[in-house]
Amino acid sequence: MFTRLRWFAYGTAVTLGATVLVVTRARSMRERLDAEGVTRVGASFAADAVEYAGRKLQRSAIKATPEPPDSRAG
């Protein structure tokens, strides 16, 4: 009976939700375009690169370390 009204309400809710999502993303993209935002993104990228390099070095050090001799195998 109220099928059209229900579909209209669903459509309105989805449209409002999508609008909020698009506006939020547009604001965040605009924020990234100023000089301070670019600096923040650059600093974040550099920190990620340093963290990646540190993990890589840790993993290579773990692989290169020989296992200690087993004291029971004597």
JSON list of C-alpha atoms in Angstrom, two decimals:
[
{"chain": "A", "resi": 1, "resn": "MET", "atom": "CA", "xyz": [0.00, 0.00, 0.00]},
{"chain": "A", "resi": 2, "resn": "PHE", "atom": "CA", "xyz": [2.70, 2.46, 0.95]},
{"chain": "A", "resi": 3, "resn": "THR", "atom": "CA", "xyz": [5.28, 0.97, -1.37]},
{"chain": "A", "resi": 4, "resn": "ARG", "atom": "CA", "xyz": [5.88, 4.16, -3.35]},
{"chain": "A", "resi": 5, "resn": "LEU", "atom": "CA", "xyz": [6.14, 6.21, -0.18]},
{"chain": "A", "resi": 6, "resn": "ARG", "atom": "CA", "xyz": [8.61, 3.71, 1.28]},
{"chain": "A", "resi": 7, "resn": "TRP", "atom": "CA", "xyz": [10.75, 3.77, -1.89]},
{"chain": "A", "resi": 8, "resn": "PHE", "atom": "CA", "xyz": [10.64, 7.57, -1.89]},
{"chain": "A", "resi": 9, "resn": "ALA", "atom": "CA", "xyz": [11.82, 7.62, 1.73]},
{"chain": "A", "resi": 10, "resn": "TYR", "atom": "CA", "xyz": [14.64, 5.15, 0.93]},
{"chain": "A", "resi": 11, "resn": "GLY", "atom": "CA", "xyz": [15.71, 7.21, -2.07]},
{"chain": "A", "resi": 12, "resn": "THR", "atom": "CA", "xyz": [15.70, 10.41, -0.06]},
{"chain": "A", "resi": 13, "resn": "ALA", "atom": "CA", "xyz": [17.78, 8.85, 2.71]},
{"chain": "A", "resi": 14, "resn": "VAL", "atom": "CA", "xyz": [20.32, 7.43, 0.25]},
{"chain": "A", "resi": 15, "resn": "THR", "atom": "CA", "xyz": [20.55, 10.75, -1.58]},
{"chain": "A", "resi": 16, "resn": "LEU", "atom": "CA", "xyz": [21.17, 12.64, 1.67]},
{"chain": "A", "resi": 17, "resn": "GLY", "atom": "CA", "xyz": [23.78, 10.13, 2.76]},
{"chain": "A", "resi": 18, "resn": "ALA", "atom": "CA", "xyz": [25.58, 10.28, -0.57]},
{"chain": "A", "resi": 19, "resn": "THR", "atom": "CA", "xyz": [25.51, 14.08, -0.49]},
{"chain": "A", "resi": 20, "resn": "VAL", "atom": "CA", "xyz": [27.09, 14.14, 2.96]},
{"chain": "A", "resi": 21, "resn": "LEU", "atom": "CA", "xyz": [29.76, 11.70, 1.80]},
{"chain": "A", "resi": 22, "resn": "VAL", "atom": "CA", "xyz": [30.60, 13.71, -1.32]},
{"chain": "A", "resi": 23, "resn": "VAL", "atom": "CA", "xyz": [30.73, 17.02, 0.56]},
{"chain": "A", "resi": 24, "resn": "THR", "atom": "CA", "xyz": [32.97, 15.54, 3.25]},
{"chain": "A", "resi": 25, "resn": "ARG", "atom": "CA", "xyz": [35.37, 14.14, 0.67]},
{"chain": "A", "resi": 26, "resn": "ALA", "atom": "CA", "xyz": [35.41, 17.41, -1.26]},
{"chain": "A", "resi": 27, "resn": "ARG", "atom": "CA", "xyz": [36.29, 19.33, 1.90]},
{"chain": "A", "resi": 28, "resn": "SER", "atom": "CA", "xyz": [39.12, 16.95, 2.74]},
{"chain": "A", "resi": 29, "resn": "MET", "atom": "CA", "xyz": [40.47, 17.17, -0.81]},
{"chain": "A", "resi": 30, "resn": "ARG", "atom": "CA", "xyz": [40.33, 20.97, -0.70]},
{"chain": "A", "resi": 31, "resn": "GLU", "atom": "CA", "xyz": [42.12, 20.91, 2.66]},
{"chain": "A", "resi": 32, "resn": "ARG", "atom": "CA", "xyz": [44.93, 18.86, 1.16]},
{"chain": "A", "resi": 33, "resn": "LEU", "atom": "CA", "xyz": [45.52, 21.40, -1.60]},
{"chain": "A", "resi": 34, "resn": "ASP", "atom": "CA", "xyz": [46.81, 24.22, 0.62]},
{"chain": "A", "resi": 35, "resn": "ALA", "atom": "CA", "xyz": [50.52, 24.50, 1.46]},
{"chain": "A", "resi": 36, "resn": "GLU", "atom": "CA", "xyz": [50.11, 23.22, 5.00]},
{"chain": "A", "resi": 37, "resn": "GLY", "atom": "CA", "xyz": [48.14, 20.20, 3.81]},
{"chain": "A", "resi": 38, "resn": "VAL", "atom": "CA", "xyz": [50.78, 19.36, 1.21]},
{"chain": "A", "resi": 39, "resn": "THR", "atom": "CA", "xyz": [53.44, 19.60, 3.91]},
{"chain": "A", "resi": 40, "resn": "ARG", "atom": "CA", "xyz": [51.43, 17.26, 6.15]},
{"chain": "A", "resi": 41, "resn": "VAL", "atom": "CA", "xyz": [51.00, 14.74, 3.37]},
{"chain": "A", "resi": 42, "resn": "GLY", "atom": "CA", "xyz": [54.71, 14.94, 2.54]},
{"chain": "A", "resi": 43, "resn": "ALA", "atom": "CA", "xyz": [55.70, 14.44, 6.18]},
{"chain": "A", "resi": 44, "resn": "SER", "atom": "CA", "xyz": [53.33, 11.50, 6.49]},
{"chain": "A", "resi": 45, "resn": "PHE", "atom": "CA", "xyz": [54.75, 9.94, 3.33]},
{"chain": "A", "resi": 46, "resn": "ALA", "atom": "CA", "xyz": [58.31, 10.40, 4.61]},
{"chain": "A", "resi": 47, "resn": "ALA", "atom": "CA", "xyz": [57.41, 8.84, 7.96]},
{"chain": "A", "resi": 48, "resn": "ASP", "atom": "CA", "xyz": [55.82, 5.89, 6.19]},
{"chain": "A", "resi": 49, "resn": "ALA", "atom": "CA", "xyz": [58.94, 5.45, 4.05]},
{"chain": "A", "resi": 50, "resn": "VAL", "atom": "CA", "xyz": [61.22, 5.50, 7.11]},
{"chain": "A", "resi": 51, "resn": "GLU", "atom": "CA", "xyz": [58.96, 3.02, 8.90]},
{"chain": "A", "resi": 52, "resn": "TYR", "atom": "CA", "xyz": [58.95, 0.72, 5.86]},
{"chain": "A", "resi": 53, "resn": "ALA", "atom": "CA", "xyz": [62.75, 0.87, 5.63]},
{"chain": "A", "resi": 54, "resn": "GLY", "atom": "CA", "xyz": [63.05, 0.08, 9.34]},
{"chain": "A", "resi": 55, "resn": "ARG", "atom": "CA", "xyz": [60.78, -2.95, 9.03]},
{"chain": "A", "resi": 56, "resn": "LYS", "atom": "CA", "xyz": [62.71, -4.14, 6.00]},
{"chain": "A", "resi": 57, "resn": "LEU", "atom": "CA", "xyz": [66.00, -3.86, 7.89]},
{"chain": "A", "resi": 58, "resn": "GLN", "atom": "CA", "xyz": [64.58, -5.68, 10.91]},
{"chain": "A", "resi": 59, "resn": "ARG", "atom": "CA", "xyz": [63.29, -8.53, 8.77]},
{"chain": "A", "resi": 60, "resn": "SER", "atom": "CA", "xyz": [66.59, -8.85, 6.91]},
{"chain": "A", "resi": 61, "resn": "ALA", "atom": "CA", "xyz": [68.48, -8.88, 10.22]},
{"chain": "A", "resi": 62, "resn": "ILE", "atom": "CA", "xyz": [66.24, -11.63, 11.56]},
{"chain": "A", "resi": 63, "resn": "LYS", "atom": "CA", "xyz": [66.78, -13.72, 8.43]},
{"chain": "A", "resi": 64, "resn": "ALA", "atom": "CA", "xyz": [70.55, -13.19, 8.47]},
{"chain": "A", "resi": 65, "resn": "THR", "atom": "CA", "xyz": [71.01, -14.13, 12.13]},
{"chain": "A", "resi": 66, "resn": "PRO", "atom": "CA", "xyz": [72.16, -17.73, 12.49]},
{"chain": "A", "resi": 67, "resn": "GLU", "atom": "CA", "xyz": [70.26, -19.84, 14.95]},
{"chain": "A", "resi": 68, "resn": "PRO", "atom": "CA", "xyz": [72.13, -20.65, 18.17]},
{"chain": "A", "resi": 69, "resn": "PRO", "atom": "CA", "xyz": [73.41, -24.20, 18.47]},
{"chain": "A", "resi": 70, "resn": "ASP", "atom": "CA", "xyz": [71.10, -26.53, 20.30]},
{"chain": "A", "resi": 71, "resn": "SER", "atom": "CA", "xyz": [72.62, -27.50, 23.67]},
{"chain": "A", "resi": 72, "resn": "ARG", "atom": "CA", "xyz": [70.80, -30.85, 23.65]},
{"chain": "A", "resi": 73, "resn": "ALA", "atom": "CA", "xyz": [72.37, -32.00, 20.37]},
{"chain": "A", "resi": 74, "resn": "GLY", "atom": "CA", "xyz": [75.72, -32.73, 21.84]}
]
